[in-house]
Amino acid sequence: MAQIIFRIILFVIISGAFSFAFGQTPDAAIKPTYFVGDVAAISAKSIIITTKSGPSQVLLTDKTAFKHSSAENPKDLAAATAGAFTDLSVGDKVIVSALLAIDGKSMNARSVYFITKADIDGKNAKETAEWKTRGITGKVSAINQQTNQLTVQMSGLTGASTTLAVTPKENAKFLHYAPDSVRFDEAKPSSLSEITVGDLIRAVGDKSADGASFTAEKILIGSFQTTAGTVKTVDAEKNEIVIKDFASGKDVTISTASVTTFKKFPAEMAERMASFQSGGGGARPAGEGGMQARPVNPGGGGGQGSTGGQGRGGVGGARGGGGIDDMLERFPNITAADLKAGDVIAVSSTKNGSSDHIKAIKLLAGVEPFLRMAQATGGRGRGQGVQGGFSIPGLDGIGFP
């Protein structure tokens, strides 16, 4: 009898131990895995999400909760409102909390926080309009650490420039473009202390009544460099171009794998714009189809600063639809295979400290007139390098959000 009782007690203890080890609910025993990305595909039982590490599939169950997050404040998950599976669409951005399924391989979605593509498009359109109507773009020429004030130089197609004193508000938001990128959604949080002389900035805020100062609510920073030279070799398969740099006289290898703008100036337009910049002619530069680059109106209505209503970026530019980047959109697209030895090109790239190998963000061909004008202005002959600086419209621009 005693042995039977002992066996029963032992069985209860062992059963309890196994129950404790394996009988926990998934929520208590397993920490959730989070997937962040865009919805690539939807089925009745799963969704496929494109993440930074590649596509991931999560399974949907009858316990999966769907919550609609705000495009204005996507990180505030606590403020998300109740949603439904039918609200989800391809292209939506999601944060999915998932648990490992019983098979130990697949993931079951516990919660799906989503921002609809329509919400995102609406937010982007609103922000773009704000950056255009209340924004300025220019190059930082001086920084006053005592007053936290920036002196920003804004140049136009005419070559003329104006300066503006920019003061960030106490709660101003700072963003800095990621290396080798001009994508607004890839920009990283930054601060006033990270701005250096020579940086390009785009700011949203309010200009003073006299037009001499600007109070900024948001500041987007770009640390770029411009390199120009004559093409020596082209490797189209590797997306690489070797040029002889006009400034240093040395060879520079340019990677075009990640270039976002790959254009060629029409020859006549480049000649006219270069002459116009140098003050050598009063005619407005016109290109194919009667395109015109209107002079900048820094104090004009409808926009603030030299870029009041220009297209998707560029330091300076005309208001409305006349910005240089709007014209660049109409220029012929080219590839590395279209270039040949002897062509003159200029590229914009992130400042990375490297002088012999760079990754192009923007590449413009047909720019010889601008460089020739810079050489003439500097009093140096062709082939002797570019003294000081040079300005190629549209090359040093940073895009709108």
mmCIF file of N, CA and C in Angstrom, residues 225-332:
data_model
loop_
_atom_site.group_PDB
_atom_site.id
_atom_site.type_symbol
_atom_site.label_atom_id
_atom_site.label_comp_id
_atom_site.label_asym_id
_atom_site.label_seq_id
_atom_site.Cartn_x
_atom_site.Cartn_y
_atom_site.Cartn_z
ATOM 1 N N GLN A 225 29.499 66.462 -51.533
ATOM 2 C CA GLN A 225 30.636 67.038 -52.236
ATOM 3 C C GLN A 225 30.393 66.897 -53.736
ATOM 4 N N THR A 226 30.979 67.797 -54.504
ATOM 5 C CA THR A 226 30.835 67.765 -55.954
ATOM 6 C C THR A 226 32.190 67.497 -56.583
ATOM 7 N N THR A 227 32.229 66.542 -57.499
ATOM 8 C CA THR A 227 33.458 66.166 -58.189
ATOM 9 C C THR A 227 33.194 66.200 -59.688
ATOM 10 N N ALA A 228 34.131 66.771 -60.437
ATOM 11 C CA ALA A 228 33.962 66.858 -61.886
ATOM 12 C C ALA A 228 35.263 66.504 -62.571
ATOM 13 N N GLY A 229 35.139 65.959 -63.767
ATOM 14 C CA GLY A 229 36.339 65.610 -64.507
ATOM 15 C C GLY A 229 36.043 64.993 -65.858
ATOM 16 N N THR A 230 37.091 64.560 -66.514
ATOM 17 C CA THR A 230 37.002 63.952 -67.841
ATOM 18 C C THR A 230 37.025 62.442 -67.724
ATOM 19 N N VAL A 231 36.108 61.796 -68.410
ATOM 20 C CA VAL A 231 36.022 60.334 -68.367
ATOM 21 C C VAL A 231 37.255 59.715 -69.013
ATOM 22 N N LYS A 232 37.861 58.759 -68.297
ATOM 23 C CA LYS A 232 39.000 58.023 -68.839
ATOM 24 C C LYS A 232 38.571 56.631 -69.292
ATOM 25 N N THR A 233 37.856 55.908 -68.402
ATOM 26 C CA THR A 233 37.379 54.572 -68.751
ATOM 27 C C THR A 233 35.975 54.368 -68.190
ATOM 28 N N VAL A 234 35.228 53.462 -68.838
ATOM 29 C CA VAL A 234 33.877 53.124 -68.404
ATOM 30 C C VAL A 234 33.750 51.607 -68.339
ATOM 31 N N ASP A 235 33.296 51.096 -67.192
ATOM 32 C CA ASP A 235 33.008 49.669 -67.037
ATOM 33 C C ASP A 235 31.515 49.552 -66.748
ATOM 34 N N ALA A 236 30.723 49.389 -67.817
ATOM 35 C CA ALA A 236 29.265 49.371 -67.677
ATOM 36 C C ALA A 236 28.789 48.199 -66.841
ATOM 37 N N GLU A 237 29.462 47.049 -66.945
ATOM 38 C CA GLU A 237 29.039 45.868 -66.192
ATOM 39 C C GLU A 237 29.213 46.069 -64.694
ATOM 40 N N LYS A 238 30.268 46.754 -64.305
ATOM 41 C CA LYS A 238 30.528 47.007 -62.879
ATOM 42 C C LYS A 238 29.930 48.332 -62.418
ATOM 43 N N ASN A 239 29.296 49.060 -63.345
ATOM 44 C CA ASN A 239 28.739 50.376 -63.023
ATOM 45 C C ASN A 239 29.796 51.297 -62.426
ATOM 46 N N GLU A 240 30.963 51.317 -63.055
ATOM 47 C CA GLU A 240 32.065 52.146 -62.573
ATOM 48 C C GLU A 240 32.630 53.004 -63.701
ATOM 49 N N ILE A 241 32.985 54.212 -63.329
ATOM 50 C CA ILE A 241 33.590 55.159 -64.266
ATOM 51 C C ILE A 241 34.846 55.722 -63.613
ATOM 52 N N VAL A 242 35.911 55.820 -64.358
ATOM 53 C CA VAL A 242 37.138 56.449 -63.869
ATOM 54 C C VAL A 242 37.292 57.788 -64.590
ATOM 55 N N ILE A 243 37.454 58.857 -63.799
ATOM 56 C CA ILE A 243 37.636 60.183 -64.374
ATOM 57 C C ILE A 243 38.963 60.768 -63.896
ATOM 58 N N LYS A 244 39.425 61.767 -64.630
ATOM 59 C CA LYS A 244 40.532 62.589 -64.160
ATOM 60 C C LYS A 244 39.920 63.820 -63.524
ATOM 61 N N ASP A 245 40.060 63.936 -62.208
ATOM 62 C CA ASP A 245 39.441 65.012 -61.445
ATOM 63 C C ASP A 245 40.053 66.358 -61.839
ATOM 64 N N PHE A 246 39.200 67.317 -62.220
ATOM 65 C CA PHE A 246 39.683 68.644 -62.598
ATOM 66 C C PHE A 246 40.400 69.341 -61.452
ATOM 67 N N ALA A 247 39.910 69.129 -60.217
ATOM 68 C CA ALA A 247 40.467 69.858 -59.079
ATOM 69 C C ALA A 247 41.850 69.347 -58.685
ATOM 70 N N SER A 248 41.989 68.013 -58.634
ATOM 71 C CA SER A 248 43.245 67.434 -58.143
ATOM 72 C C SER A 248 44.152 66.911 -59.236
ATOM 73 N N GLY A 249 43.590 66.668 -60.425
ATOM 74 C CA GLY A 249 44.369 66.080 -61.496
ATOM 75 C C GLY A 249 44.581 64.586 -61.329
ATOM 76 N N LYS A 250 43.977 63.990 -60.270
ATOM 77 C CA LYS A 250 44.151 62.568 -59.999
ATOM 78 C C LYS A 250 42.964 61.763 -60.531
ATOM 79 N N ASP A 251 43.175 60.456 -60.649
ATOM 80 C CA ASP A 251 42.106 59.562 -61.080
ATOM 81 C C ASP A 251 41.137 59.301 -59.927
ATOM 82 N N VAL A 252 39.852 59.329 -60.219
ATOM 83 C CA VAL A 252 38.812 59.038 -59.234
ATOM 84 C C VAL A 252 37.879 57.996 -59.830
ATOM 85 N N THR A 253 37.627 56.924 -59.078
ATOM 86 C CA THR A 253 36.691 55.886 -59.511
ATOM 87 C C THR A 253 35.306 56.209 -58.953
ATOM 88 N N ILE A 254 34.319 56.238 -59.829
ATOM 89 C CA ILE A 254 32.948 56.595 -59.443
ATOM 90 C C ILE A 254 32.048 55.384 -59.623
ATOM 91 N N SER A 255 31.377 55.007 -58.547
ATOM 92 C CA SER A 255 30.382 53.929 -58.619
ATOM 93 C C SER A 255 29.021 54.547 -58.908
ATOM 94 N N THR A 256 28.334 54.032 -59.927
ATOM 95 C CA THR A 256 27.024 54.575 -60.295
ATOM 96 C C THR A 256 25.894 53.609 -59.948
ATOM 97 N N ALA A 257 26.186 52.595 -59.149
ATOM 98 C CA ALA A 257 25.180 51.570 -58.848
ATOM 99 C C ALA A 257 23.973 52.131 -58.113
ATOM 100 N N SER A 258 24.187 53.176 -57.302
ATOM 101 C CA SER A 258 23.092 53.721 -56.489
ATOM 102 C C SER A 258 22.676 55.122 -56.918
ATOM 103 N N VAL A 259 23.060 55.528 -58.117
ATOM 104 C CA VAL A 259 22.764 56.884 -58.562
ATOM 105 C C VAL A 259 21.256 57.071 -58.710
ATOM 106 N N THR A 260 20.750 58.224 -58.279
ATOM 107 C CA THR A 260 19.313 58.497 -58.350
ATOM 108 C C THR A 260 18.966 59.404 -59.523
ATOM 109 N N THR A 261 19.922 60.218 -59.958
ATOM 110 C CA THR A 261 19.711 61.093 -61.107
ATOM 111 C C THR A 261 20.875 60.900 -62.076
ATOM 112 N N PHE A 262 20.589 60.427 -63.280
ATOM 113 C CA PHE A 262 21.615 60.136 -64.281
ATOM 114 C C PHE A 262 21.153 60.812 -65.574
ATOM 115 N N LYS A 263 21.585 62.047 -65.794
ATOM 116 C CA LYS A 263 21.053 62.866 -66.882
ATOM 117 C C LYS A 263 22.175 63.494 -67.709
ATOM 118 N N LYS A 264 21.784 64.007 -68.878
ATOM 119 C CA LYS A 264 22.716 64.733 -69.723
ATOM 120 C C LYS A 264 22.097 66.064 -70.130
ATOM 121 N N PHE A 265 22.854 67.143 -69.910
ATOM 122 C CA PHE A 265 22.414 68.464 -70.339
ATOM 123 C C PHE A 265 22.399 68.529 -71.868
ATOM 124 N N PRO A 266 21.306 69.012 -72.464
ATOM 125 C CA PRO A 266 21.362 69.326 -73.898
ATOM 126 C C PRO A 266 22.432 70.394 -74.111
ATOM 127 N N ALA A 267 23.220 70.230 -75.173
ATOM 128 C CA ALA A 267 24.402 71.080 -75.371
ATOM 129 C C ALA A 267 24.064 72.567 -75.396
ATOM 130 N N GLU A 268 23.023 72.949 -76.135
ATOM 131 C CA GLU A 268 22.697 74.373 -76.259
ATOM 132 C C GLU A 268 22.248 74.945 -74.921
ATOM 133 N N MET A 269 21.465 74.175 -74.184
ATOM 134 C CA MET A 269 20.999 74.668 -72.887
ATOM 135 C C MET A 269 22.172 74.859 -71.933
ATOM 136 N N ALA A 270 23.109 73.908 -71.904
ATOM 137 C CA ALA A 270 24.264 74.024 -71.014
ATOM 138 C C ALA A 270 25.064 75.286 -71.329
ATOM 139 N N GLU A 271 25.264 75.573 -72.631
ATOM 140 C CA GLU A 271 26.014 76.767 -73.021
ATOM 141 C C GLU A 271 25.302 78.031 -72.552
ATOM 142 N N ARG A 272 23.998 78.090 -72.762
ATOM 143 C CA ARG A 272 23.249 79.294 -72.405
ATOM 144 C C ARG A 272 23.184 79.492 -70.889
ATOM 145 N N MET A 273 22.981 78.393 -70.155
ATOM 146 C CA MET A 273 22.885 78.506 -68.704
ATOM 147 C C MET A 273 24.227 78.899 -68.100
ATOM 148 N N ALA A 274 25.304 78.348 -68.632
ATOM 149 C CA ALA A 274 26.629 78.701 -68.124
ATOM 150 C C ALA A 274 26.911 80.184 -68.370
ATOM 151 N N SER A 275 26.551 80.673 -69.566
ATOM 152 C CA SER A 275 26.743 82.092 -69.882
ATOM 153 C C SER A 275 25.850 82.958 -69.013
ATOM 154 N N PHE A 276 24.638 82.490 -68.773
ATOM 155 C CA PHE A 276 23.681 83.237 -67.960
ATOM 156 C C PHE A 276 24.180 83.362 -66.525
ATOM 157 N N GLN A 277 24.744 82.257 -65.992
ATOM 158 C CA GLN A 277 25.270 82.274 -64.623
ATOM 159 C C GLN A 277 26.403 83.260 -64.461
ATOM 160 N N SER A 278 27.230 83.345 -65.483
ATOM 161 C CA SER A 278 28.416 84.202 -65.374
ATOM 162 C C SER A 278 28.107 85.658 -65.676
ATOM 163 N N GLY A 279 26.842 85.922 -66.030
ATOM 164 C CA GLY A 279 26.483 87.300 -66.362
ATOM 165 C C GLY A 279 26.849 87.663 -67.774
ATOM 166 N N GLY A 280 27.119 86.651 -68.585
ATOM 167 C CA GLY A 280 27.560 86.925 -69.948
ATOM 168 C C GLY A 280 26.437 87.114 -70.943
ATOM 169 N N GLY A 281 25.193 87.034 -70.486
ATOM 170 C CA GLY A 281 24.093 87.218 -71.429
ATOM 171 C C GLY A 281 22.802 87.442 -70.700
ATOM 172 N N GLY A 282 21.951 88.223 -71.280
ATOM 173 C CA GLY A 282 20.687 88.509 -70.638
ATOM 174 C C GLY A 282 19.585 87.564 -71.039
ATOM 175 N N ALA A 283 19.835 86.717 -72.048
ATOM 176 C CA ALA A 283 18.784 85.825 -72.508
ATOM 177 C C ALA A 283 18.531 84.735 -71.489
ATOM 178 N N ARG A 284 17.289 84.390 -71.385
ATOM 179 C CA ARG A 284 16.962 83.292 -70.483
ATOM 180 C C ARG A 284 17.307 81.975 -71.156
ATOM 181 N N PRO A 285 17.944 81.055 -70.438
ATOM 182 C CA PRO A 285 18.313 79.790 -71.056
ATOM 183 C C PRO A 285 17.068 79.006 -71.428
ATOM 184 N N ALA A 286 17.004 78.563 -72.648
ATOM 185 C CA ALA A 286 15.849 77.787 -73.084
ATOM 186 C C ALA A 286 16.318 76.472 -73.651
ATOM 187 N N GLY A 287 15.572 75.449 -73.404
ATOM 188 C CA GLY A 287 15.943 74.131 -73.879
ATOM 189 C C GLY A 287 14.921 73.636 -74.859
ATOM 190 N N GLU A 288 14.891 72.335 -75.064
ATOM 191 C CA GLU A 288 13.975 71.723 -75.992
ATOM 192 C C GLU A 288 12.539 71.950 -75.514
ATOM 193 N N GLY A 289 11.657 72.165 -76.438
ATOM 194 C CA GLY A 289 10.262 72.329 -76.088
ATOM 195 C C GLY A 289 9.965 73.661 -75.445
ATOM 196 N N GLY A 290 10.915 74.619 -75.574
ATOM 197 C CA GLY A 290 10.657 75.946 -75.036
ATOM 198 C C GLY A 290 10.800 76.034 -73.530
ATOM 199 N N MET A 291 11.530 75.097 -72.916
ATOM 200 C CA MET A 291 11.716 75.170 -71.468
ATOM 201 C C MET A 291 12.508 76.414 -71.130
ATOM 202 N N GLN A 292 12.127 77.092 -70.058
ATOM 203 C CA GLN A 292 12.831 78.289 -69.645
ATOM 204 C C GLN A 292 13.161 78.227 -68.173
ATOM 205 N N ALA A 293 14.324 78.731 -67.828
ATOM 206 C CA ALA A 293 14.724 78.824 -66.424
ATOM 207 C C ALA A 293 14.584 80.272 -66.011
ATOM 208 N N ARG A 294 13.561 80.574 -65.256
ATOM 209 C CA ARG A 294 13.298 81.956 -64.876
ATOM 210 C C ARG A 294 14.203 82.404 -63.745
ATOM 211 N N PRO A 295 14.510 83.701 -63.682
ATOM 212 C CA PRO A 295 15.351 84.199 -62.598
ATOM 213 C C PRO A 295 14.695 83.980 -61.253
ATOM 214 N N VAL A 296 15.520 83.851 -60.250
ATOM 215 C CA VAL A 296 15.040 83.645 -58.896
ATOM 216 C C VAL A 296 14.427 84.924 -58.350
ATOM 217 N N ASN A 297 13.365 84.772 -57.570
ATOM 218 C CA ASN A 297 12.765 85.907 -56.892
ATOM 219 C C ASN A 297 12.766 85.600 -55.402
ATOM 220 N N PRO A 298 13.861 85.921 -54.689
ATOM 221 C CA PRO A 298 13.982 85.519 -53.290
ATOM 222 C C PRO A 298 12.850 85.976 -52.410
ATOM 223 N N GLY A 299 12.240 87.087 -52.700
ATOM 224 C CA GLY A 299 11.192 87.578 -51.819
ATOM 225 C C GLY A 299 9.809 87.431 -52.415
ATOM 226 N N GLY A 300 9.710 86.644 -53.491
ATOM 227 C CA GLY A 300 8.447 86.550 -54.194
ATOM 228 C C GLY A 300 7.366 85.884 -53.388
ATOM 229 N N GLY A 301 6.125 86.153 -53.768
ATOM 230 C CA GLY A 301 4.999 85.550 -53.070
ATOM 231 C C GLY A 301 4.868 84.092 -53.427
ATOM 232 N N GLY A 302 4.161 83.351 -52.569
ATOM 233 C CA GLY A 302 3.907 81.942 -52.795
ATOM 234 C C GLY A 302 4.995 81.056 -52.293
ATOM 235 N N GLY A 303 6.138 81.604 -51.921
ATOM 236 C CA GLY A 303 7.213 80.779 -51.402
ATOM 237 C C GLY A 303 8.166 81.663 -50.653
ATOM 238 N N GLN A 304 9.051 81.039 -49.876
ATOM 239 C CA GLN A 304 10.009 81.817 -49.108
ATOM 240 C C GLN A 304 11.400 81.416 -49.526
ATOM 241 N N GLY A 305 12.223 82.409 -49.794
ATOM 242 C CA GLY A 305 13.594 82.102 -50.144
ATOM 243 C C GLY A 305 13.712 81.790 -51.627
ATOM 244 N N SER A 306 14.892 81.348 -52.006
ATOM 245 C CA SER A 306 15.178 81.175 -53.421
ATOM 246 C C SER A 306 14.556 79.933 -53.987
ATOM 247 N N THR A 307 13.988 79.078 -53.188
ATOM 248 C CA THR A 307 13.425 77.837 -53.692
ATOM 249 C C THR A 307 11.968 77.716 -53.353
ATOM 250 N N GLY A 308 11.289 78.829 -53.278
ATOM 251 C CA GLY A 308 9.913 78.835 -52.822
ATOM 252 C C GLY A 308 9.027 77.794 -53.430
ATOM 253 N N GLY A 309 9.099 77.533 -54.738
ATOM 254 C CA GLY A 309 8.173 76.578 -55.303
ATOM 255 C C GLY A 309 8.816 75.673 -56.312
ATOM 256 N N GLN A 310 10.083 75.376 -56.181
ATOM 257 C CA GLN A 310 10.751 74.578 -57.172
ATOM 258 C C GLN A 310 10.383 73.124 -57.018
ATOM 259 N N GLY A 311 10.935 72.306 -57.888
ATOM 260 C CA GLY A 311 10.583 70.894 -57.908
ATOM 261 C C GLY A 311 11.192 70.134 -56.767
ATOM 262 N N ARG A 312 11.743 68.953 -57.072
ATOM 263 C CA ARG A 312 12.154 68.066 -55.993
ATOM 264 C C ARG A 312 13.574 68.325 -55.537
ATOM 265 N N GLY A 313 13.976 69.531 -55.376
ATOM 266 C CA GLY A 313 15.273 69.784 -54.775
ATOM 267 C C GLY A 313 16.109 70.703 -55.619
ATOM 268 N N GLY A 314 17.269 71.053 -55.107
ATOM 269 C CA GLY A 314 18.167 71.928 -55.820
ATOM 270 C C GLY A 314 18.325 73.227 -55.090
ATOM 271 N N VAL A 315 19.536 73.665 -54.945
ATOM 272 C CA VAL A 315 19.772 74.946 -54.302
ATOM 273 C C VAL A 315 19.466 76.031 -55.311
ATOM 274 N N GLY A 316 18.520 76.869 -54.972
ATOM 275 C CA GLY A 316 18.078 77.875 -55.920
ATOM 276 C C GLY A 316 17.042 77.290 -56.851
ATOM 277 N N GLY A 317 16.593 78.104 -57.807
ATOM 278 C CA GLY A 317 15.610 77.635 -58.748
ATOM 279 C C GLY A 317 14.451 78.594 -58.809
ATOM 280 N N ALA A 318 13.638 78.455 -59.809
ATOM 281 C CA ALA A 318 12.517 79.364 -59.986
ATOM 282 C C ALA A 318 11.303 78.864 -59.251
ATOM 283 N N ARG A 319 10.362 79.793 -59.054
ATOM 284 C CA ARG A 319 9.145 79.422 -58.369
ATOM 285 C C ARG A 319 8.234 78.664 -59.324
ATOM 286 N N GLY A 320 7.191 78.077 -58.753
ATOM 287 C CA GLY A 320 6.236 77.341 -59.564
ATOM 288 C C GLY A 320 6.868 76.107 -60.151
ATOM 289 N N GLY A 321 6.690 75.891 -61.485
ATOM 290 C CA GLY A 321 7.218 74.692 -62.125
ATOM 291 C C GLY A 321 8.520 74.937 -62.817
ATOM 292 N N GLY A 322 9.216 76.047 -62.535
ATOM 293 C CA GLY A 322 10.391 76.405 -63.298
ATOM 294 C C GLY A 322 11.697 76.043 -62.651
ATOM 295 N N GLY A 323 11.708 75.219 -61.608
ATOM 296 C CA GLY A 323 12.940 74.874 -60.931
ATOM 297 C C GLY A 323 13.823 74.002 -61.790
ATOM 298 N N ILE A 324 15.124 74.025 -61.494
ATOM 299 C CA ILE A 324 16.070 73.269 -62.310
ATOM 300 C C ILE A 324 15.794 71.778 -62.263
ATOM 301 N N ASP A 325 15.354 71.258 -61.108
ATOM 302 C CA ASP A 325 15.086 69.832 -61.052
ATOM 303 C C ASP A 325 13.876 69.448 -61.886
ATOM 304 N N ASP A 326 12.935 70.384 -62.066
ATOM 305 C CA ASP A 326 11.834 70.116 -62.982
ATOM 306 C C ASP A 326 12.362 69.986 -64.411
ATOM 307 N N MET A 327 13.342 70.829 -64.751
ATOM 308 C CA MET A 327 13.945 70.736 -66.075
ATOM 309 C C MET A 327 14.777 69.461 -66.204
ATOM 310 N N LEU A 328 15.482 69.108 -65.136
ATOM 311 C CA LEU A 328 16.286 67.898 -65.187
ATOM 312 C C LEU A 328 15.430 66.673 -65.492
ATOM 313 N N GLU A 329 14.191 66.684 -64.988
ATOM 314 C CA GLU A 329 13.297 65.558 -65.244
ATOM 315 C C GLU A 329 13.079 65.368 -66.741
ATOM 316 N N ARG A 330 13.170 66.457 -67.498
ATOM 317 C CA ARG A 330 12.924 66.377 -68.941
ATOM 318 C C ARG A 330 14.186 66.066 -69.732
ATOM 319 N N PHE A 331 15.328 66.159 -69.097
ATOM 320 C CA PHE A 331 16.571 65.858 -69.793
ATOM 321 C C PHE A 331 16.654 64.358 -70.077
ATOM 322 N N PRO A 332 17.434 63.976 -71.082
ATOM 323 C CA PRO A 332 17.558 62.555 -71.423
ATOM 324 C C PRO A 332 18.189 61.750 -70.281
#
